[in-house]
Amino acid sequence: MDIMPGFTMTDMETSGARIRLRHAGSGPPLLLLHGNPLTHVSWHAAAPQLAQRFHVVAADLRGYGDSSAPTEAPDHSNYSFRAMAQDQVEVMAALGYRRFSVAGHDRGGRTVHRMCLDHPDKVIKAAVLDIVPTSPPIYRSECSEAFRRIGSCARSC
């Protein structure tokens, strides 16, 4: 049984990990990132509906599902939200997208938050579900553009 009919499952190599994903649909690109302890399959109910309007990319974070789990670095940096955000930016670039919208739940939401800070030129719109950004830099003015991209979602948390 295929839990996400109509979606193509593939693996993408990034500079830090092999990422498992499914994608389908046409229209503007929309990246979906799961929470802990879930996988990209957690989007199985919403993704087909979204694929009617978007090219949906539901991806596993590194170390989750069938994505690779690189050996942990002594400082844990290769499992940071920064590293996970970089993986996903590379996935979207490999699919031909320089800019895209992104939604993340829980751990995926923290990855989206980091992506907005590190790659504001890549993120068109962002939805962060079930987190409150906790990093002190959120209070600095240089982050204001990233939070404008997150928009009312961040203000309502």
GROMACS .gro file of N, CA and C in nm:
model
  471
    1MET      N    1   0.083  -0.119   0.000
    1MET     CA    2   0.000   0.000   0.000
    1MET      C    3   0.088   0.125   0.000
    2ASP      N    4   0.060   0.216  -0.090
    2ASP     CA    5   0.134   0.342  -0.098
    2ASP      C    6   0.060   0.446  -0.016
    3ILE      N    7   0.123   0.495   0.088
    3ILE     CA    8   0.056   0.589   0.178
    3ILE      C    9   0.042   0.728   0.116
    4MET      N   10   0.121   0.758   0.013
    4MET     CA   11   0.112   0.888  -0.054
    4MET      C   12   0.102   0.865  -0.205
    5PRO      N   13  -0.014   0.814  -0.251
    5PRO     CA   14  -0.028   0.785  -0.395
    5PRO      C   15  -0.009   0.910  -0.480
    6GLY      N   16   0.058   0.890  -0.592
    6GLY     CA   17   0.084   1.001  -0.684
    6GLY      C   18   0.212   1.074  -0.654
    7PHE      N   19   0.275   1.045  -0.542
    7PHE     CA   20   0.401   1.110  -0.505
    7PHE      C   21   0.517   1.021  -0.546
    8THR      N   22   0.621   1.083  -0.599
    8THR     CA   23   0.743   1.012  -0.635
    8THR      C   24   0.837   1.011  -0.516
    9MET      N   25   0.884   0.893  -0.476
    9MET     CA   26   0.978   0.881  -0.366
    9MET      C   27   1.119   0.876  -0.424
   10THR      N   28   1.210   0.951  -0.365
   10THR     CA   29   1.348   0.953  -0.411
   10THR      C   30   1.440   0.990  -0.296
   11ASP      N   31   1.568   0.967  -0.317
   11ASP     CA   32   1.672   1.009  -0.223
   11ASP      C   33   1.758   1.114  -0.292
   12MET      N   34   1.798   1.216  -0.217
   12MET     CA   35   1.884   1.322  -0.270
   12MET      C   36   2.009   1.330  -0.183
   13GLU      N   37   2.122   1.337  -0.248
   13GLU     CA   38   2.248   1.355  -0.176
   13GLU      C   39   2.272   1.504  -0.154
   14THR      N   40   2.302   1.540  -0.030
   14THR     CA   41   2.341   1.677   0.001
   14THR      C   42   2.486   1.674   0.047
   15SER      N   43   2.542   1.787   0.081
   15SER     CA   44   2.680   1.791   0.127
   15SER      C   45   2.697   1.723   0.263
   16GLY      N   46   2.586   1.700   0.335
   16GLY     CA   47   2.599   1.641   0.468
   16GLY      C   48   2.523   1.512   0.491
   17ALA      N   49   2.428   1.477   0.403
   17ALA     CA   50   2.346   1.358   0.429
   17ALA      C   51   2.270   1.320   0.301
   18ARG      N   52   2.217   1.200   0.303
   18ARG     CA   53   2.125   1.155   0.198
   18ARG      C   54   1.985   1.176   0.254
   19ILE      N   55   1.901   1.250   0.181
   19ILE     CA   56   1.768   1.288   0.228
   19ILE      C   57   1.662   1.213   0.149
   20ARG      N   58   1.573   1.142   0.220
   20ARG     CA   59   1.458   1.073   0.159
   20ARG      C   60   1.344   1.172   0.148
   21LEU      N   61   1.275   1.172   0.036
   21LEU     CA   62   1.162   1.263   0.019
   21LEU      C   63   1.062   1.204  -0.079
   22ARG      N   64   0.944   1.262  -0.076
   22ARG     CA   65   0.841   1.236  -0.177
   22ARG      C   66   0.796   1.371  -0.229
   23HIS      N   67   0.766   1.375  -0.360
   23HIS     CA   68   0.720   1.502  -0.417
   23HIS      C   69   0.616   1.477  -0.526
   24ALA      N   70   0.528   1.576  -0.542
   24ALA     CA   71   0.421   1.568  -0.641
   24ALA      C   72   0.358   1.706  -0.656
   25GLY      N   73   0.279   1.719  -0.763
   25GLY     CA   74   0.204   1.841  -0.784
   25GLY      C   75   0.274   1.936  -0.879
   26SER      N   76   0.204   2.043  -0.907
   26SER     CA   77   0.262   2.147  -0.991
   26SER      C   78   0.222   2.281  -0.932
   27GLY      N   79   0.299   2.379  -0.964
   27GLY     CA   80   0.276   2.511  -0.908
   27GLY      C   81   0.397   2.554  -0.828
   28PRO      N   82   0.382   2.657  -0.746
   28PRO     CA   83   0.495   2.706  -0.667
   28PRO      C   84   0.546   2.597  -0.572
   29PRO      N   85   0.677   2.596  -0.545
   29PRO     CA   86   0.733   2.493  -0.457
   29PRO      C   87   0.698   2.516  -0.310
   30LEU      N   88   0.664   2.406  -0.243
   30LEU     CA   89   0.632   2.408  -0.100
   30LEU      C   90   0.703   2.290  -0.034
   31LEU      N   91   0.796   2.318   0.055
   31LEU     CA   92   0.870   2.217   0.130
   31LEU      C   93   0.800   2.193   0.263
   32LEU      N   94   0.777   2.067   0.298
   32LEU     CA   95   0.714   2.029   0.425
   32LEU      C   96   0.814   1.950   0.509
   33LEU      N   97   0.835   1.994   0.633
   33LEU     CA   98   0.929   1.929   0.724
   33LEU      C   99   0.857   1.880   0.849
   34HIS      N  100   0.880   1.756   0.884
   34HIS     CA  101   0.811   1.686   0.993
   34HIS      C  102   0.868   1.720   1.130
   35GLY      N  103   0.797   1.674   1.232
   35GLY     CA  104   0.841   1.688   1.369
   35GLY      C  105   0.902   1.559   1.423
   36ASN      N  106   0.939   1.563   1.549
   36ASN     CA  107   0.999   1.449   1.618
   36ASN      C  108   0.888   1.371   1.689
   37PRO      N  109   0.883   1.243   1.684
   37PRO     CA  110   0.973   1.145   1.622
   37PRO      C  111   0.920   1.097   1.487
   38LEU      N  112   0.862   1.182   1.410
   38LEU     CA  113   0.793   1.144   1.288
   38LEU      C  114   0.885   1.145   1.166
   39THR      N  115   0.826   1.124   1.049
   39THR     CA  116   0.897   1.132   0.921
   39THR      C  117   0.812   1.213   0.824
   40HIS      N  118   0.857   1.223   0.701
   40HIS     CA  119   0.782   1.298   0.600
   40HIS      C  120   0.642   1.241   0.579
   41VAL      N  121   0.623   1.115   0.614
   41VAL     CA  122   0.493   1.050   0.596
   41VAL      C  123   0.386   1.114   0.686
   42SER      N  124   0.428   1.188   0.787
   42SER     CA  125   0.330   1.254   0.875
   42SER      C  126   0.246   1.357   0.798
   43TRP      N  127   0.290   1.396   0.679
   43TRP     CA  128   0.217   1.491   0.596
   43TRP      C  129   0.122   1.420   0.499
   44HIS      N  130   0.103   1.287   0.512
   44HIS     CA  131   0.029   1.209   0.413
   44HIS      C  132  -0.115   1.257   0.390
   45ALA      N  133  -0.179   1.312   0.491
   45ALA     CA  134  -0.318   1.357   0.474
   45ALA      C  135  -0.325   1.494   0.407
   46ALA      N  136  -0.235   1.583   0.441
   46ALA     CA  137  -0.238   1.720   0.387
   46ALA      C  138  -0.169   1.732   0.251
   47ALA      N  139  -0.064   1.655   0.229
   47ALA     CA  140   0.018   1.671   0.109
   47ALA      C  141  -0.060   1.657  -0.022
   48PRO      N  142  -0.146   1.556  -0.037
   48PRO     CA  143  -0.220   1.545  -0.165
   48PRO      C  144  -0.309   1.665  -0.193
   49GLN      N  145  -0.370   1.720  -0.090
   49GLN     CA  146  -0.453   1.839  -0.110
   49GLN      C  147  -0.367   1.959  -0.149
   50LEU      N  148  -0.252   1.974  -0.083
   50LEU     CA  149  -0.162   2.084  -0.116
   50LEU      C  150  -0.105   2.069  -0.257
   51ALA      N  151  -0.085   1.944  -0.301
   51ALA     CA  152  -0.028   1.918  -0.434
   51ALA      C  153  -0.123   1.961  -0.547
   52GLN      N  154  -0.246   1.991  -0.514
   52GLN     CA  155  -0.338   2.043  -0.616
   52GLN      C  156  -0.302   2.186  -0.655
   53ARG      N  157  -0.228   2.255  -0.566
   53ARG     CA  158  -0.192   2.396  -0.591
   53ARG      C  159  -0.043   2.422  -0.590
   54PHE      N  160   0.035   2.328  -0.536
   54PHE     CA  161   0.180   2.347  -0.519
   54PHE      C  162   0.256   2.225  -0.567
   55HIS      N  163   0.385   2.244  -0.595
   55HIS     CA  164   0.474   2.129  -0.608
   55HIS      C  165   0.521   2.101  -0.466
   56VAL      N  166   0.466   1.998  -0.407
   56VAL     CA  167   0.491   1.964  -0.267
   56VAL      C  168   0.613   1.873  -0.257
   57VAL      N  169   0.704   1.909  -0.167
   57VAL     CA  170   0.821   1.828  -0.136
   57VAL      C  171   0.814   1.798   0.013
   58ALA      N  172   0.786   1.672   0.047
   58ALA     CA  173   0.782   1.629   0.188
   58ALA      C  174   0.910   1.550   0.212
   59ALA      N  175   0.997   1.604   0.296
   59ALA     CA  176   1.131   1.548   0.313
   59ALA      C  177   1.155   1.505   0.458
   60ASP      N  178   1.235   1.399   0.473
   60ASP     CA  179   1.283   1.361   0.605
   60ASP      C  180   1.402   1.448   0.642
   61LEU      N  181   1.412   1.481   0.769
   61LEU     CA  182   1.531   1.547   0.821
   61LEU      C  183   1.642   1.442   0.833
   62ARG      N  184   1.766   1.485   0.831
   62ARG     CA  185   1.876   1.390   0.848
   62ARG      C  186   1.859   1.316   0.981
   63GLY      N  187   1.886   1.185   0.975
   63GLY     CA  188   1.874   1.102   1.095
   63GLY      C  189   1.734   1.050   1.120
   64TYR      N  190   1.638   1.087   1.039
   64TYR     CA  191   1.499   1.043   1.056
   64TYR      C  192   1.458   0.958   0.936
   65GLY      N  193   1.367   0.865   0.960
   65GLY     CA  194   1.313   0.783   0.852
   65GLY      C  195   1.423   0.714   0.775
   66ASP      N  196   1.415   0.724   0.643
   66ASP     CA  197   1.516   0.661   0.558
   66ASP      C  198   1.622   0.758   0.509
   67SER      N  199   1.628   0.878   0.568
   67SER     CA  200   1.742   0.966   0.542
   67SER      C  201   1.863   0.908   0.616
   68SER      N  202   1.981   0.942   0.568
   68SER     CA  203   2.100   0.889   0.634
   68SER      C  204   2.119   0.952   0.771
   69ALA      N  205   2.191   0.882   0.854
   69ALA     CA  206   2.223   0.929   0.989
   69ALA      C  207   2.375   0.937   1.001
   70PRO      N  208   2.432   1.050   0.960
   70PRO     CA  209   2.578   1.062   0.966
   70PRO      C  210   2.630   1.043   1.109
   71THR      N  211   2.751   0.991   1.120
   71THR     CA  212   2.814   0.976   1.251
   71THR      C  213   2.822   1.114   1.316
   72GLU      N  214   2.780   1.119   1.441
   72GLU     CA  215   2.772   1.248   1.511
   72GLU      C  216   2.911   1.307   1.534
   73ALA      N  217   2.926   1.435   1.502
   73ALA     CA  218   3.050   1.508   1.527
   73ALA      C  219   3.065   1.531   1.678
   74PRO      N  220   3.188   1.546   1.727
   74PRO     CA  221   3.208   1.568   1.871
   74PRO      C  222   3.128   1.686   1.927
   75ASP      N  223   3.111   1.791   1.846
   75ASP     CA  224   3.036   1.908   1.893
   75ASP      C  225   2.889   1.904   1.852
   76HIS      N  226   2.845   1.793   1.793
   76HIS     CA  227   2.706   1.772   1.750
   76HIS      C  228   2.661   1.865   1.638
   77SER      N  229   2.754   1.938   1.579
   77SER     CA  230   2.717   2.039   1.478
   77SER      C  231   2.650   1.979   1.355
   78ASN      N  232   2.679   1.854   1.324
   78ASN     CA  233   2.617   1.798   1.203
   78ASN      C  234   2.474   1.752   1.228
   79TYR      N  235   2.423   1.771   1.349
   79TYR     CA  236   2.280   1.750   1.376
   79TYR      C  237   2.214   1.878   1.425
   80SER      N  238   2.279   1.990   1.399
   80SER     CA  239   2.221   2.119   1.436
   80SER      C  240   2.108   2.155   1.339
   81PHE      N  241   2.023   2.247   1.382
   81PHE     CA  242   1.918   2.295   1.292
   81PHE      C  243   1.980   2.364   1.171
   82ARG      N  244   2.096   2.424   1.189
   82ARG     CA  245   2.167   2.487   1.077
   82ARG      C  246   2.202   2.383   0.971
   83ALA      N  247   2.257   2.269   1.014
   83ALA     CA  248   2.295   2.162   0.920
   83ALA      C  249   2.170   2.105   0.853
   84MET      N  250   2.062   2.086   0.930
   84MET     CA  251   1.939   2.032   0.872
   84MET      C  252   1.877   2.130   0.773
   85ALA      N  253   1.883   2.259   0.803
   85ALA     CA  254   1.831   2.360   0.709
   85ALA      C  255   1.913   2.359   0.581
   86GLN      N  256   2.045   2.347   0.593
   86GLN     CA  257   2.131   2.343   0.475
   86GLN      C  258   2.097   2.223   0.386
   87ASP      N  259   2.073   2.107   0.448
   87ASP     CA  260   2.031   1.989   0.370
   87ASP      C  261   1.911   2.022   0.283
   88GLN      N  262   1.811   2.083   0.344
   88GLN     CA  263   1.684   2.107   0.275
   88GLN      C  264   1.697   2.214   0.166
   89VAL      N  265   1.779   2.314   0.190
   89VAL     CA  266   1.806   2.415   0.086
   89VAL      C  267   1.872   2.347  -0.033
   90GLU      N  268   1.965   2.254  -0.007
   90GLU     CA  269   2.032   2.181  -0.115
   90GLU      C  270   1.934   2.089  -0.189
   91VAL      N  271   1.843   2.027  -0.115
   91VAL     CA  272   1.741   1.942  -0.179
   91VAL      C  273   1.658   2.026  -0.275
   92MET      N  274   1.612   2.141  -0.229
   92MET     CA  275   1.527   2.225  -0.315
   92MET      C  276   1.605   2.276  -0.436
   93ALA      N  277   1.733   2.308  -0.418
   93ALA     CA  278   1.816   2.351  -0.531
   93ALA      C  279   1.831   2.238  -0.633
   94ALA      N  280   1.849   2.115  -0.583
   94ALA     CA  281   1.862   1.999  -0.673
   94ALA      C  282   1.734   1.976  -0.752
   95LEU      N  283   1.620   2.015  -0.694
   95LEU     CA  284   1.492   2.003  -0.764
   95LEU      C  285   1.465   2.123  -0.856
   96GLY      N  286   1.560   2.217  -0.859
   96GLY     CA  287   1.548   2.332  -0.949
   96GLY      C  288   1.489   2.456  -0.887
   97TYR      N  289   1.479   2.461  -0.754
   97TYR     CA  290   1.417   2.576  -0.688
   97TYR      C  291   1.519   2.659  -0.613
   98ARG      N  292   1.535   2.783  -0.656
   98ARG     CA  293   1.622   2.877  -0.587
   98ARG      C  294   1.550   2.940  -0.468
   99ARG      N  295   1.416   2.955  -0.482
   99ARG     CA  296   1.332   3.013  -0.375
   99ARG      C  297   1.209   2.926  -0.359
  100PHE      N  298   1.158   2.919  -0.238
  100PHE     CA  299   1.045   2.830  -0.211
  100PHE      C  300   0.978   2.870  -0.080
  101SER      N  301   0.855   2.823  -0.062
  101SER     CA  302   0.786   2.835   0.066
  101SER      C  303   0.812   2.707   0.144
  102VAL      N  304   0.800   2.717   0.275
  102VAL     CA  305   0.832   2.603   0.361
  102VAL      C  306   0.744   2.605   0.485
  103ALA      N  307   0.704   2.486   0.527
  103ALA     CA  308   0.628   2.470   0.652
  103ALA      C  309   0.694   2.360   0.732
  104GLY      N  310   0.706   2.382   0.862
  104GLY     CA  311   0.767   2.282   0.949
  104GLY      C  312   0.694   2.270   1.079
  105HIS      N  313   0.685   2.147   1.127
  105HIS     CA  314   0.619   2.116   1.253
  105HIS      C  315   0.723   2.069   1.354
  106ASP      N  316   0.719   2.122   1.476
  106ASP     CA  317   0.804   2.077   1.586
  106ASP      C  318   0.951   2.091   1.544
  107ARG      N  319   1.024   1.981   1.538
  107ARG     CA  320   1.167   1.986   1.500
  107ARG      C  321   1.182   2.045   1.359
  108GLY      N  322   1.089   2.011   1.271
  108GLY     CA  323   1.089   2.072   1.138
  108GLY      C  324   1.067   2.222   1.145
  109GLY      N  325   0.985   2.266   1.241
  109GLY     CA  326   0.962   2.409   1.261
  109GLY      C  327   1.088   2.481   1.306
  110ARG      N  328   1.164   2.417   1.392
  110ARG     CA  329   1.291   2.477   1.435
  110ARG      C  330   1.389   2.482   1.318
  111THR      N  331   1.383   2.382   1.232
  111THR     CA  332   1.467   2.383   1.112
  111THR      C  333   1.425   2.498   1.020
  112VAL      N  334   1.295   2.520   1.006
  112VAL     CA  335   1.245   2.632   0.925
  112VAL      C  336   1.291   2.764   0.985
  113HIS      N  337   1.281   2.777   1.115
  113HIS     CA  338   1.326   2.900   1.182
  113HIS      C  339   1.472   2.928   1.149
  114ARG      N  340   1.557   2.826   1.160
  114ARG     CA  341   1.699   2.842   1.130
  114ARG      C  342   1.720   2.875   0.982
  115MET      N  343   1.640   2.812   0.896
  115MET     CA  344   1.649   2.838   0.752
  115MET      C  345   1.618   2.984   0.723
  116CYS      N  346   1.519   3.041   0.789
  116CYS     CA  347   1.484   3.182   0.769
  116CYS      C  348   1.598   3.273   0.811
  117LEU      N  349   1.670   3.234   0.915
  117LEU     CA  350   1.782   3.316   0.962
  117LEU      C  351   1.904   3.303   0.871
  118ASP      N  352   1.934   3.180   0.828
  118ASP     CA  353   2.055   3.155   0.749
  118ASP      C  354   2.036   3.175   0.599
  119HIS      N  355   1.915   3.159   0.549
  119HIS     CA  356   1.888   3.163   0.405
  119HIS      C  357   1.765   3.248   0.373
  120PRO      N  358   1.760   3.373   0.420
  120PRO     CA  359   1.640   3.454   0.396
  120PRO      C  360   1.612   3.477   0.248
  121ASP      N  361   1.716   3.468   0.166
  121ASP     CA  362   1.698   3.487   0.022
  121ASP      C  363   1.632   3.366  -0.045
  122LYS      N  364   1.626   3.253   0.024
  122LYS     CA  365   1.567   3.131  -0.032
  122LYS      C  366   1.420   3.115   0.007
  123VAL      N  367   1.382   3.170   0.121
  123VAL     CA  368   1.248   3.148   0.177
  123VAL      C  369   1.152   3.257   0.133
  124ILE      N  370   1.050   3.217   0.057
  124ILE     CA  371   0.946   3.312   0.014
  124ILE      C  372   0.849   3.335   0.128
  125LYS      N  373   0.797   3.226   0.183
  125LYS     CA  374   0.706   3.231   0.298
  125LYS      C  375   0.738   3.111   0.386
  126ALA      N  376   0.711   3.127   0.516
  126ALA     CA  377   0.739   3.019   0.611
  126ALA      C  378   0.624   3.006   0.709
  127ALA      N  379   0.595   2.882   0.744
  127ALA     CA  380   0.498   2.852   0.851
  127ALA      C  381   0.570   2.765   0.952
  128VAL      N  382   0.569   2.810   1.076
  128VAL     CA  383   0.635   2.739   1.184
  128VAL      C  384   0.527   2.692   1.281
  129LEU      N  385   0.512   2.561   1.292
  129LEU     CA  386   0.403   2.503   1.371
  129LEU      C  387   0.455   2.442   1.500
  130ASP      N  388   0.392   2.477   1.610
  130ASP     CA  389   0.417   2.417   1.741
  130ASP      C  390   0.556   2.441   1.797
  131ILE      N  391   0.612   2.560   1.772
  131ILE     CA  392   0.734   2.600   1.842
  131ILE      C  393   0.724   2.748   1.873
  132VAL      N  394   0.804   2.789   1.967
  132VAL     CA  395   0.830   2.930   1.993
  132VAL      C  396   0.980   2.945   1.978
  133PRO      N  397   1.028   3.027   1.883
  133PRO     CA  398   1.173   3.044   1.870
  133PRO      C  399   1.232   3.089   2.002
  134THR      N  400   1.339   3.022   2.044
  134THR     CA  401   1.396   3.046   2.176
  134THR      C  402   1.537   3.103   2.173
  135SER      N  403   1.593   3.121   2.057
  135SER     CA  404   1.730   3.169   2.046
  135SER      C  405   1.737   3.319   2.073
  136PRO      N  406   1.833   3.365   2.154
  136PRO     CA  407   1.846   3.509   2.180
  136PRO      C  408   1.855   3.595   2.055
  137PRO      N  409   1.913   3.547   1.943
  137PRO     CA  410   1.919   3.636   1.825
  137PRO      C  411   1.783   3.681   1.772
  138ILE      N  412   1.675   3.616   1.813
  138ILE     CA  413   1.545   3.659   1.759
  138ILE      C  414   1.511   3.800   1.803
  139TYR      N  415   1.577   3.848   1.907
  139TYR     CA  416   1.546   3.981   1.957
  139TYR      C  417   1.632   4.089   1.892
  140ARG      N  418   1.729   4.049   1.809
  140ARG     CA  419   1.817   4.145   1.744
  140ARG      C  420   1.755   4.192   1.613
  141SER      N  421   1.785   4.315   1.578
  141SER     CA  422   1.722   4.374   1.460
  141SER      C  423   1.761   4.304   1.330
  142GLU      N  424   1.879   4.242   1.322
  142GLU     CA  425   1.917   4.179   1.196
  142GLU      C  426   1.828   4.060   1.162
  143CYS      N  427   1.753   4.012   1.257
  143CYS     CA  428   1.662   3.901   1.232
  143CYS      C  429   1.523   3.947   1.190
  144SER      N  430   1.501   4.076   1.191
  144SER     CA  431   1.365   4.124   1.164
  144SER      C  432   1.316   4.082   1.027
  145GLU      N  433   1.402   4.079   0.926
  145GLU     CA  434   1.358   4.039   0.792
  145GLU      C  435   1.313   3.894   0.791
  146ALA      N  436   1.387   3.806   0.859
  146ALA     CA  437   1.347   3.666   0.866
  146ALA      C  438   1.210   3.652   0.931
  147PHE      N  439   1.184   3.730   1.035
  147PHE     CA  440   1.056   3.718   1.103
  147PHE      C  441   0.943   3.785   1.027
  148ARG      N  442   0.974   3.883   0.944
  148ARG     CA  443   0.871   3.936   0.855
  148ARG      C  444   0.826   3.827   0.759
  149ARG      N  445   0.919   3.741   0.718
  149ARG     CA  446   0.885   3.631   0.629
  149ARG      C  447   0.796   3.529   0.700
  150ILE      N  448   0.824   3.505   0.827
  150ILE     CA  449   0.740   3.412   0.903
  150ILE      C  450   0.603   3.475   0.924
  151GLY      N  451   0.600   3.606   0.944
  151GLY     CA  452   0.475   3.679   0.951
  151GLY      C  453   0.392   3.653   1.075
  152SER      N  454   0.264   3.650   1.057
  152SER     CA  455   0.173   3.644   1.170
  152SER      C  456   0.188   3.516   1.250
  153CYS      N  457   0.240   3.411   1.189
  153CYS     CA  458   0.259   3.286   1.263
  153CYS      C  459   0.350   3.310   1.383
  154ALA      N  460   0.462   3.379   1.361
  154ALA     CA  461   0.555   3.405   1.471
  154ALA      C  462   0.493   3.500   1.574
  155ARG      N  463   0.416   3.599   1.527
  155ARG     CA  464   0.357   3.694   1.621
  155ARG      C  465   0.248   3.631   1.705
  156SER      N  466   0.186   3.522   1.657
  156SER     CA  467   0.077   3.463   1.732
  156SER      C  468   0.123   3.360   1.833
  157CYS      N  469   0.251   3.323   1.828
  157CYS     CA  470   0.302   3.220   1.921
  157CYS      C  471   0.310   3.274   2.062
   0.00000   0.00000   0.00000
